[in-house]
XYZ file of N, CA, C and O in Angstrom:
808
model
N 91.139 -29.409 64.417
C 90.211 -28.045 63.215
C 89.249 -29.330 62.139
O 90.164 -30.723 61.976
N 88.611 -29.102 62.517
C 87.271 -30.278 61.364
C 87.986 -30.028 59.915
O 87.856 -28.555 58.874
N 88.459 -31.127 59.162
C 88.622 -30.616 57.696
C 88.086 -29.631 56.855
O 88.471 -29.007 56.000
N 86.522 -29.937 57.060
C 85.688 -28.862 55.279
C 86.279 -27.146 56.258
O 86.189 -26.368 55.091
N 86.217 -27.052 57.115
C 86.185 -25.660 58.127
C 87.498 -25.649 57.674
O 87.588 -24.101 57.034
N 88.695 -25.885 57.653
C 90.419 -25.895 57.567
C 89.602 -25.560 56.146
O 90.742 -24.414 55.533
N 89.473 -26.246 55.122
C 90.265 -26.115 53.634
C 89.066 -24.981 53.065
O 89.685 -23.898 52.832
N 87.792 -24.656 53.644
C 86.995 -23.308 54.001
C 87.594 -22.174 54.014
O 87.261 -21.211 53.066
N 88.274 -21.966 55.485
C 89.115 -21.032 55.813
C 89.975 -20.667 54.585
O 91.031 -19.517 54.549
N 91.241 -21.676 55.136
C 92.006 -21.867 53.910
C 91.814 -20.912 52.165
O 92.704 -19.913 52.007
N 90.307 -21.685 51.753
C 90.284 -21.387 50.397
C 89.720 -19.617 50.597
O 90.695 -18.751 49.793
N 89.313 -19.423 51.502
C 88.881 -17.498 51.539
C 90.982 -16.945 52.069
O 90.751 -16.042 51.056
N 91.185 -17.730 52.468
C 92.760 -17.174 53.251
C 92.951 -16.839 51.534
O 93.322 -15.481 51.191
N 93.666 -17.398 50.669
C 93.842 -17.397 49.128
C 93.620 -16.776 48.674
O 93.715 -15.400 48.069
N 91.824 -16.189 48.531
C 91.305 -15.687 48.162
C 91.224 -14.209 47.902
O 91.564 -12.745 47.176
N 91.769 -13.902 49.516
C 92.026 -12.645 50.034
C 93.343 -12.090 49.789
O 93.745 -10.930 49.152
N 94.102 -12.936 50.237
C 95.918 -12.645 49.734
C 95.824 -11.979 48.583
O 96.654 -11.380 47.587
N 95.587 -12.586 47.525
C 95.450 -12.359 46.239
C 95.320 -11.566 45.898
O 94.641 -10.923 44.165
N 93.856 -10.957 46.352
C 93.142 -9.727 46.099
C 91.884 -9.956 45.061
O 91.637 -9.324 44.413
N 91.103 -11.076 44.715
C 89.952 -11.478 44.299
C 89.083 -11.943 44.595
O 89.138 -12.350 46.076
N 88.273 -12.043 43.906
C 87.407 -12.429 44.509
C 87.757 -13.980 44.305
O 87.208 -14.407 43.363
N 86.383 -14.789 45.139
C 86.530 -16.251 45.335
C 85.312 -16.542 44.210
O 84.542 -15.763 44.372
N 85.753 -17.529 43.410
C 84.654 -18.572 42.459
C 83.492 -19.052 43.090
O 82.397 -18.377 41.735
N 83.307 -18.628 43.944
C 82.085 -19.043 44.696
C 81.228 -17.964 45.438
O 80.237 -18.194 46.310
N 81.763 -16.718 44.918
C 80.811 -15.245 45.856
C 80.285 -14.889 44.620
O 81.072 -14.344 43.584
N 78.940 -14.564 45.156
C 77.974 -13.865 43.436
C 78.867 -12.724 44.076
O 79.170 -12.209 44.558
N 79.229 -11.456 42.015
C 79.636 -10.278 42.703
C 78.138 -9.377 41.319
O 77.612 -9.822 40.700
N 78.672 -8.478 41.797
C 77.854 -7.839 40.998
C 78.579 -6.608 40.376
O 78.910 -5.348 41.354
N 78.691 -5.708 38.864
C 78.689 -5.142 38.467
C 78.102 -4.207 37.851
O 76.763 -4.038 37.615
N 78.465 -2.641 37.435
C 77.732 -2.045 36.632
C 78.705 -2.199 35.507
O 79.593 -1.442 34.632
N 77.732 -2.133 34.311
C 78.252 -2.106 32.512
C 77.633 -0.639 32.563
O 76.442 -0.461 32.720
N 78.800 -0.084 31.606
C 78.407 1.502 31.326
C 78.570 1.769 29.726
O 78.824 1.107 29.498
N 77.846 2.493 29.344
C 77.842 2.870 28.218
C 78.773 3.739 27.717
O 78.132 5.035 28.254
N 80.068 3.989 26.979
C 80.798 5.162 26.386
C 79.705 5.995 25.721
O 79.706 5.771 24.718
N 79.784 7.347 26.157
C 79.078 7.898 25.190
C 79.487 7.862 23.291
O 81.556 8.187 23.806
N 79.067 8.071 22.560
C 79.938 8.540 21.123
C 80.843 9.964 21.017
O 80.289 10.685 21.877
N 81.623 9.577 20.697
C 83.399 11.275 20.526
C 82.751 11.545 19.238
O 82.766 10.445 18.177
N 82.524 12.485 18.250
C 82.685 13.265 16.827
C 81.901 12.170 15.757
O 82.864 11.869 15.516
N 80.687 12.353 16.443
C 79.322 11.421 15.247
C 79.141 12.438 14.178
O 78.961 13.719 14.691
N 79.355 12.630 12.986
C 78.711 13.126 12.167
C 76.988 13.149 12.588
O 76.819 12.046 12.159
N 76.203 14.355 12.120
C 74.825 14.629 12.439
C 74.187 14.109 10.948
O 75.544 13.774 9.996
N 73.126 12.949 11.320
C 73.173 12.393 9.450
C 71.904 13.709 8.969
O 70.840 14.540 10.230
N 72.002 14.285 8.322
C 71.042 15.167 7.379
C 69.252 15.175 7.284
O 69.194 13.641 6.854
N 68.486 15.837 7.904
C 67.367 15.796 8.454
C 66.623 15.054 9.084
O 65.853 14.828 9.519
N 67.950 14.414 10.144
C 67.632 13.755 11.468
C 66.945 14.589 12.383
O 66.294 14.086 12.997
N 67.308 15.766 12.409
C 66.891 16.975 13.407
C 64.727 16.175 13.038
O 64.183 17.067 14.212
N 64.467 16.573 11.906
C 63.003 16.561 11.707
C 62.468 14.958 11.725
O 60.859 14.358 11.464
N 63.148 13.929 12.096
C 62.811 12.403 12.468
C 62.561 12.520 13.753
O 63.384 12.060 14.128
N 60.856 12.333 14.440
C 60.743 11.948 16.017
C 60.967 10.161 16.038
O 59.631 9.566 15.555
N 61.780 10.081 16.716
C 61.927 8.176 16.885
C 61.216 7.645 18.275
O 61.863 8.220 19.339
N 61.124 6.870 18.248
C 60.526 6.033 19.626
C 61.196 4.307 19.602
O 61.012 4.171 18.840
N 61.599 4.657 20.566
C 62.973 3.311 20.497
C 61.796 2.283 21.737
O 61.671 2.620 22.864
N 61.614 1.168 21.359
C 60.861 0.008 22.161
C 61.638 -0.620 22.351
O 61.812 -1.160 20.896
N 62.793 -1.602 23.659
C 63.017 -2.204 23.175
C 62.120 -3.681 24.278
O 60.832 -3.548 24.856
N 62.417 -4.834 23.962
C 61.743 -6.753 23.743
C 62.984 -7.591 24.158
O 63.840 -7.245 23.210
N 62.790 -8.512 25.055
C 64.104 -8.687 25.518
C 63.418 -10.518 25.150
O 61.681 -11.084 25.421
N 64.318 -10.627 23.947
C 64.596 -12.232 23.474
C 64.645 -13.043 23.640
O 64.912 -14.342 23.233
N 65.358 -12.926 24.669
C 66.149 -14.365 25.960
C 65.639 -15.476 25.950
O 64.138 -14.887 27.006
N 65.824 -16.371 26.384
C 65.390 -17.327 26.839
C 65.071 -17.399 27.574
O 64.440 -17.970 28.341
N 65.490 -16.642 28.460
C 66.173 -16.759 30.135
C 67.020 -14.921 30.504
O 67.187 -15.099 31.313
N 65.513 -14.374 30.491
C 65.699 -12.368 30.967
C 66.121 -12.483 32.260
O 65.667 -13.569 32.993
N 67.023 -12.207 32.495
C 67.737 -12.179 33.901
C 69.048 -11.091 34.152
O 68.937 -10.384 32.651
N 68.725 -10.456 34.834
C 70.237 -9.824 35.582
C 71.435 -10.775 35.445
O 72.413 -10.133 35.290
N 71.619 -11.762 35.894
C 72.899 -12.498 35.526
C 73.263 -12.473 34.282
O 72.800 -12.592 33.174
N 74.794 -11.453 34.066
C 74.841 -11.307 32.595
C 76.027 -12.604 32.675
O 77.473 -12.471 31.763
N 76.804 -12.854 33.544
C 77.790 -13.795 33.356
C 77.984 -14.786 34.730
O 77.476 -14.537 35.235
N 79.199 -15.604 34.301
C 79.084 -17.617 35.890
C 80.989 -16.529 35.985
O 81.851 -16.726 34.606
N 81.155 -16.789 37.057
C 82.540 -16.930 37.373
C 82.884 -18.439 37.073
O 82.073 -19.340 37.209
N 84.265 -18.769 36.880
C 84.817 -20.469 36.522
C 85.766 -20.606 37.303
O 86.849 -19.621 38.361
N 86.437 -21.356 37.674
C 86.991 -21.763 38.339
C 88.495 -22.773 38.446
O 88.574 -22.291 36.819
N 89.661 -22.464 39.472
C 90.930 -22.826 38.344
C 90.707 -24.435 37.019
O 91.323 -24.523 36.386
N 89.808 -25.220 37.690
C 89.504 -25.560 36.528
C 88.489 -25.756 35.241
O 88.387 -26.706 34.540
N 88.082 -24.363 35.169
C 87.111 -23.773 33.780
C 85.685 -24.786 34.042
O 85.257 -24.088 33.616
N 85.663 -24.565 36.016
C 84.057 -25.323 35.501
C 82.741 -24.192 36.385
O 83.774 -23.110 36.810
N 82.207 -23.578 35.724
C 80.643 -22.393 36.345
C 81.097 -22.630 37.608
O 80.604 -23.485 38.007
N 80.829 -21.107 38.128
C 80.600 -21.185 39.672
C 79.786 -20.011 39.937
O 78.829 -20.860 39.744
N 79.905 -19.989 40.609
C 79.297 -18.060 41.215
C 78.627 -17.364 40.054
O 79.176 -16.722 39.108
N 77.410 -16.836 40.153
C 77.289 -15.406 39.322
C 77.432 -14.654 38.747
O 77.504 -13.979 39.825
N 77.437 -13.791 38.346
C 77.543 -12.159 38.330
C 76.597 -11.684 36.920
O 76.227 -11.698 36.591
N 75.995 -10.826 38.261
C 75.205 -10.152 38.061
C 75.298 -8.579 37.360
O 76.238 -8.064 38.718
N 74.544 -7.581 36.519
C 74.679 -6.231 36.385
C 73.551 -5.763 36.977
O 73.056 -5.959 37.963
N 73.815 -4.558 37.602
C 72.729 -3.993 38.716
C 71.873 -3.432 38.230
O 71.225 -2.419 39.188
N 71.122 -3.745 36.968
C 70.406 -3.009 36.178
C 69.594 -4.571 35.664
O 70.356 -5.583 34.597
N 68.588 -3.905 34.956
C 67.663 -4.906 34.099
C 69.325 -4.945 32.830
O 69.166 -3.361 32.451
N 69.588 -5.386 31.715
C 69.093 -5.643 30.712
C 68.743 -4.552 29.431
O 69.607 -3.549 28.423
N 68.023 -4.696 29.720
C 66.709 -3.660 28.814
C 66.890 -2.228 28.542
O 66.800 -1.410 27.520
N 66.709 -2.122 29.582
C 67.387 -0.215 29.934
C 68.617 0.063 29.985
O 68.443 1.696 28.877
N 69.332 -0.444 29.751
C 70.504 -0.231 29.250
C 70.793 -0.007 27.293
O 71.501 1.023 27.200
N 69.920 -1.231 26.901
C 70.188 -1.237 25.792
C 69.167 0.001 25.105
O 69.763 1.516 24.292
N 68.086 0.655 25.629
C 67.398 1.730 25.248
C 68.749 2.864 25.328
O 68.713 3.401 24.074
N 68.952 3.554 26.474
C 69.965 4.390 26.975
C 70.501 4.188 25.725
O 71.460 5.796 25.345
N 71.621 2.732 25.493
C 72.710 2.716 24.314
C 72.456 3.583 22.739
O 72.831 4.138 22.552
N 70.844 2.787 22.433
C 70.628 3.076 21.269
C 69.991 4.515 20.780
O 70.259 5.453 20.317
N 69.570 5.386 21.752
C 69.088 6.630 22.388
C 70.556 6.987 22.005
O 70.070 8.443 21.807
N 71.300 7.127 23.178
C 72.384 8.353 22.591
C 73.180 8.512 21.508
O 73.480 9.495 21.159
N 73.117 6.808 21.380
C 73.838 7.155 19.963
C 73.165 7.648 18.607
O 73.609 8.532 17.557
N 71.051 7.906 18.842
C 70.508 8.449 17.765
C 70.421 9.973 18.143
O 71.035 10.959 17.170
N 70.535 10.269 19.140
C 70.640 12.139 19.459
C 72.040 12.239 19.249
O 72.424 13.857 18.532
N 73.396 11.271 19.062
C 74.474 11.676 18.620
C 74.545 12.382 17.602
O 74.725 13.375 16.708
N 73.765 11.955 16.671
C 73.243 12.071 14.802
C 71.955 12.783 15.180
O 71.981 13.132 13.576
N 71.523 13.267 15.656
C 70.648 14.359 15.431
C 69.595 14.503 15.657
O 68.423 14.714 14.688
N 69.063 12.857 15.841
C 67.270 12.583 16.092
C 66.189 13.224 17.194
O 67.200 13.470 17.826
N 65.851 13.084 16.888
C 64.919 14.157 17.902
C 63.571 13.007 18.311
O 62.687 12.236 17.863
N 63.873 12.358 19.858
C 63.463 12.091 20.665
C 62.194 12.037 21.504
O 61.491 11.180 22.650
N 62.095 13.180 21.647
C 60.676 14.133 22.107
C 59.704 13.551 21.217
O 59.513 14.157 20.238
N 58.656 12.746 22.183
C 57.348 12.657 21.325
C 57.848 11.756 20.518
O 56.999 12.099 18.948
N 58.439 11.060 20.183
C 58.359 10.125 19.200
C 57.547 9.798 18.477
O 56.563 8.739 18.917
N 57.810 9.765 17.001
C 55.950 8.657 16.127
C 56.920 8.042 15.550
O 55.802 6.638 14.750
N 58.052 7.295 14.959
C 58.334 6.847 13.960
C 58.879 5.538 15.202
O 59.816 5.569 15.408
N 58.537 3.873 15.316
C 58.529 3.127 16.165
C 59.913 2.674 15.002
O 60.097 1.294 14.353
N 61.025 2.259 16.462
C 62.067 1.710 16.775
C 62.379 0.161 16.745
O 62.389 0.572 18.434
N 62.034 -0.519 16.615
C 62.529 -1.996 17.864
C 63.548 -2.770 17.750
O 63.975 -2.861 16.682
N 63.798 -2.702 19.541
C 65.216 -3.563 18.983
C 64.791 -4.488 19.798
O 64.177 -4.347 21.070
N 65.135 -5.817 19.945
C 64.700 -7.176 20.578
C 65.875 -7.845 20.721
O 66.738 -8.136 19.702
N 66.252 -7.999 21.665
C 67.501 -8.491 22.299
C 67.513 -9.968 22.451
O 66.800 -10.661 22.408
N 69.209 -10.800 21.406
C 68.802 -11.692 21.006
C 69.854 -12.463 22.224
O 69.751 -13.642 22.703
N 70.924 -11.521 22.350
C 72.004 -12.270 23.156
C 72.480 -11.089 23.960
O 72.743 -9.788 22.997
N 73.234 -11.964 25.098
C 73.834 -10.719 25.908
C 74.075 -12.107 27.175
O 73.895 -12.198 27.835
N 75.234 -12.597 26.445
C 76.259 -13.864 27.012
C 77.762 -13.121 27.053
O 77.962 -12.543 26.647
N 78.420 -14.030 27.887
C 79.570 -14.172 27.691
C 80.324 -14.979 28.660
O 79.327 -15.737 29.598
N 81.531 -15.702 28.207
C 81.577 -16.689 28.465
C 83.191 -16.154 28.782
O 83.774 -15.743 28.276
N 83.886 -17.409 29.594
C 85.219 -17.034 30.673
C 85.646 -18.798 29.995
O 85.178 -19.504 29.716
N 86.514 -18.331 29.206
C 87.541 -20.117 29.220
C 88.697 -19.940 29.498
O 89.810 -19.174 30.101
N 89.408 -21.347 30.394
C 90.397 -21.252 30.907
C 91.510 -21.858 30.465
O 91.145 -22.991 29.613
N 92.936 -21.798 29.851
C 93.927 -22.273 29.843
C 94.959 -22.749 30.827
O 94.711 -22.609 32.232
N 95.884 -23.726 30.231
C 97.107 -23.831 30.819
C 97.516 -22.265 32.071
O 97.848 -22.817 33.707
N 97.994 -21.208 31.702
C 98.882 -20.265 32.431
C 97.279 -19.384 33.129
O 97.563 -18.681 33.546
N 96.378 -18.707 31.279
C 95.764 -17.692 31.560
C 94.778 -18.090 30.917
O 94.324 -19.411 30.107
N 93.419 -17.088 30.749
C 92.837 -17.372 29.838
C 92.138 -16.205 28.973
O 92.297 -15.534 28.460
N 90.894 -16.319 28.762
C 90.414 -15.501 28.026
C 88.420 -15.011 28.329
O 87.995 -16.178 29.262
N 88.380 -13.521 28.519
C 87.081 -13.654 28.889
C 85.803 -12.731 26.943
O 86.370 -11.691 26.107
N 85.158 -13.093 26.688
C 83.992 -13.077 25.521
C 82.928 -12.702 25.731
O 82.480 -13.363 26.437
N 82.426 -11.221 25.436
C 81.522 -10.744 25.571
C 80.560 -10.849 24.399
O 81.528 -10.718 23.032
N 79.385 -11.022 24.119
C 78.709 -11.366 22.634
C 77.307 -10.307 22.836
O 76.247 -11.001 24.004
N 76.863 -9.328 21.879
C 75.363 -9.429 21.693
C 74.868 -8.877 20.540
O 75.829 -8.314 19.878
N 73.508 -9.897 20.506
C 73.547 -9.323 19.285
C 71.646 -9.440 19.829
O 71.101 -9.352 20.706
N 70.630 -8.143 18.483
C 69.673 -7.921 18.511
C 68.407 -7.498 17.365
O 70.187 -7.647 16.354
N 67.167 -8.120 16.922
C 66.568 -7.787 16.503
C 65.989 -6.437 15.957
O 66.399 -5.918 17.114
N 66.493 -5.632 14.881
C 65.864 -4.229 14.393
C 64.573 -4.191 13.410
O 64.381 -4.742 12.450
N 63.860 -3.896 13.579
C 62.248 -3.661 12.836
C 61.753 -1.870 13.222
O 62.079 -1.179 13.944
N 61.609 -1.756 12.407
C 60.936 0.002 11.676
C 60.208 -0.376 10.490
O 59.502 -1.161 10.048
N 58.354 0.850 11.329
C 57.876 0.482 10.413
C 57.412 1.353 10.374
O 57.319 2.495 10.693
N 56.169 1.904 9.396
C 55.981 3.423 8.972
C 54.666 3.319 9.837
O 54.282 2.407 10.527
N 53.988 4.221 9.567
C 52.705 4.779 9.997
C 51.802 3.821 9.216
O 50.721 3.948 10.428
N 51.701 3.434 8.947
C 50.859 2.125 8.585
C 50.676 0.138 8.936
O 50.596 -0.209 8.675
N 52.692 0.230 9.324
C 51.861 -0.875 10.110
C 53.457 -1.133 9.007
O 54.032 -2.647 9.774
N 53.969 -0.940 8.003
C 53.998 -1.861 7.360
C 55.810 -2.126 7.549
O 56.440 -0.940 7.692
N 56.509 -2.912 8.064
C 57.894 -3.310 8.260
C 58.869 -2.352 6.993
O 59.004 -3.294 5.229
N 59.431 -1.373 6.796
C 60.553 -1.308 5.915
C 61.657 -1.499 5.830
O 63.159 -1.187 5.590
N 61.987 -2.177 7.458
C 63.837 -2.150 7.235
C 63.780 -3.456 8.451
O 63.041 -3.090 10.086
N 65.164 -4.154 8.001
C 64.801 -5.534 9.170
C 66.071 -5.890 9.676
O 67.091 -5.872 7.940
N 66.748 -6.449 10.695
C 67.927 -6.387 10.768
C 68.939 -7.016 11.535
O 67.834 -6.768 12.355
N 69.623 -7.934 12.023
C 69.889 -8.881 12.774
C 71.624 -7.993 13.042
O 72.406 -8.212 11.936
N 71.587 -7.894 14.049
C 72.970 -7.415 14.342
C 74.876 -7.456 15.661
O 73.137 -7.686 16.534
N 75.135 -7.871 15.215
C 75.762 -8.304 16.460
C 77.149 -7.988 16.855
O 77.787 -7.601 15.431
N 78.064 -8.201 17.786
C 78.925 -8.096 18.078
C 80.435 -8.482 19.442
O 78.948 -8.984 19.833
N 80.823 -9.010 18.711
C 81.373 -9.435 20.484
C 82.984 -9.125 20.401
O 83.330 -8.084 19.563
N 83.263 -9.091 21.541
C 84.600 -8.221 22.093
C 85.802 -9.784 23.032
O 84.950 -10.117 24.325
N 86.624 -10.136 22.868
C 87.018 -11.006 23.227
C 88.832 -10.427 23.839
O 89.596 -9.912 22.831
N 89.490 -10.555 24.987
C 89.977 -10.174 25.953
C 90.806 -11.540 26.967
O 89.946 -12.339 27.563
N 92.375 -11.630 26.619
C 92.764 -11.884 27.700
C 92.860 -12.169 29.461
O 92.471 -10.276 29.549
N 92.749 -12.417 29.831
C 92.047 -12.876 31.310
C 92.699 -13.751 32.182
O 93.058 -15.061 31.644
N 92.938 -12.995 33.148
C 94.181 -13.957 33.736
C 93.354 -14.016 35.621
O 93.571 -15.273 36.469
N 91.957 -12.827 35.611
C 90.661 -13.481 37.356
C 89.675 -13.640 35.965
O 89.119 -12.866 35.065
N 89.075 -14.432 36.794
C 87.958 -14.715 36.691
C 86.572 -14.282 36.796
O 85.746 -14.853 37.157
N 86.417 -13.140 37.441
C 85.215 -11.905 38.050
C 84.784 -11.192 37.324
O 85.254 -11.126 35.831
N 84.322 -10.141 38.057
C 83.148 -8.965 37.487
C 84.199 -7.952 36.519
O 83.451 -8.253 35.329
N 85.274 -7.419 36.645
C 86.043 -6.783 35.851
C 86.165 -6.875 34.814
O 85.950 -5.625 33.234
N 86.757 -8.392 34.297
C 86.456 -8.297 32.822
C 85.298 -9.024 31.992
O 85.922 -8.385 30.845
N 84.616 -9.094 32.943
C 83.146 -8.943 31.981
C 82.587 -7.506 32.010
O 82.127 -7.255 30.883
N 82.870 -6.831 33.064
C 82.781 -5.518 32.562
C 82.650 -5.153 31.421
O 82.196 -5.139 30.861
N 84.638 -5.321 31.853
C 85.325 -4.529 30.118
C 84.856 -4.807 28.929
O 85.086 -3.926 27.985
N 84.667 -6.749 28.356
C 84.225 -7.070 27.689
C 82.136 -6.758 27.468
O 82.697 -6.171 25.534
N 81.702 -6.082 28.054
C 80.798 -5.932 27.660
C 81.425 -3.823 27.590
O 79.858 -4.034 27.083
N 81.170 -3.756 27.353
C 81.400 -2.238 27.366
C 82.456 -1.845 26.224
O 82.404 -0.765 25.690
N 82.619 -3.069 25.533
C 83.645 -3.041 24.174
C 82.477 -3.611 23.441
O 81.827 -3.174 22.353
N 81.949 -5.052 23.479
C 80.815 -5.120 22.747
C 79.139 -4.976 22.804
O 79.106 -4.986 21.075
N 78.760 -4.007 23.496
C 77.586 -3.749 23.319
C 77.661 -2.465 22.466
O 77.246 -1.888 21.503
N 78.812 -1.542 22.646
C 78.891 -0.364 21.621
C 78.834 -0.962 20.072
O 78.495 -0.104 19.203
N 80.053 -2.302 20.101
C 80.420 -2.017 18.632
C 78.670 -3.095 17.619
O 79.230 -1.962 16.842
N 78.466 -2.949 18.828
C 76.457 -3.632 18.255
C 76.164 -2.447 18.213
O 75.754 -2.572 16.248
N 75.713 -2.131 18.770
C 75.079 -0.311 18.081
C 75.287 0.292 16.708
O 74.805 0.818 16.096
N 76.666 0.200 17.462
C 77.347 1.261 16.127
C 77.210 1.101 14.686
O 77.422 1.821 13.834
N 77.888 -0.446 15.268
C 77.656 -1.479 13.329
C 75.705 -0.965 13.459
O 76.127 -0.836 11.990
N 75.162 -0.800 14.125
C 74.134 -0.582 13.548
C 73.178 0.588 12.511
O 73.374 1.111 12.499
N 74.431 2.135 14.117
C 74.755 3.322 12.882
C 75.222 3.853 12.111
O 74.983 4.647 11.502
N 76.089 2.164 11.471
C 77.024 2.894 10.468
C 76.180 2.442 8.963
O 77.172 2.842 8.023
N 75.388 1.731 9.260
C 74.464 1.091 8.292
C 73.514 2.368 7.394
O 72.558 2.881 7.753
N 73.086 2.937 5.766
C 73.072 4.371 6.027
C 71.619 3.557 5.392
O 70.522 4.523 5.413
N 71.469 2.010 5.582
C 69.923 2.002 5.295
C 68.901 1.803 5.961
O 68.000 2.015 5.838
N 69.770 1.973 7.109
C 69.457 1.701 8.656
C 68.461 3.577 8.231
O 67.507 3.580 8.569
N 69.189 5.047 8.320
C 68.668 5.771 8.516
C 68.275 6.286 7.381
O 66.841 6.947 7.154
N 67.726 5.411 6.195
C 66.777 6.121 5.530
C 65.417 5.140 5.310
O 64.873 5.478 5.587
N 65.675 4.420 6.024
C 64.417 3.632 6.522
C 63.671 4.333 7.146
O 62.424 3.846 7.868
N 64.761 4.917 8.613
C 63.931 6.152 9.558
C 63.225 6.897 8.788
O 62.231 7.393 9.051
N 63.665 7.574 8.131
C 63.430 8.521 7.077
C 62.254 8.510 6.337
O 61.060 9.256 5.847
N 62.229 7.195 5.642
C 61.094 7.198 4.548
C 60.108 6.637 5.719
O 58.422 7.148 5.721
N 60.102 5.976 6.718
C 58.755 5.796 8.224
C 58.787 6.768 8.297
O 57.204 6.994 8.950
N 59.052 8.210 8.563
C 58.675 9.336 8.731
C 57.943 10.043 8.331
O 56.883 11.115 8.378
N 58.102 9.832 7.025
C 56.876 10.771 5.857
C 55.571 10.459 5.611
O 54.710 12.058 5.584
N 55.265 9.319 6.571
C 54.080 9.796 6.552
C 53.031 9.287 7.895
O 52.356 9.001 8.263
N 54.257 9.571 9.174
C 54.121 9.294 10.714
C 53.908 11.309 11.243
O 53.637 12.076 10.511
């Protein structure tokens, strides 16, 4: 048997036997956003009509959200999300706003979310490694005259141990990092005060 064919078939057999996706096989995952639970309504939020706008400021906007690594720590096949990241981010922000009582129908107060990073890295160790996801975005609120009344940069990350460097751990990390970042924003009193101020002349 040709040596290259032997190595290829042996490697595939090992991957199948271990129940793992091969490091050189492209994978697609679905990053879900867990809905907020037991969130307190913001006073007066029902009178504020918010329009969420998202923009991608990443150097290379793509559905690729991670790369697999091999046993030596070298990056191999890409891991994609099954949809663009921007719609996911927009839904996440809107979900959190609705849970706090804001009106998103016919929104007049522009809330701009500019995605800065949506990245994941695997690090391999001697026996196992770790999975790290990081999400960050810039937030802008403008009043009816177009004046900026609020700006902030929000970031969160999630790191956990990983023995398998495939899509499952990537999904798990993002499903912690994204809510972490969005809820950090929602936890800021000055953010809600700025929405109320911007709504005054809307």
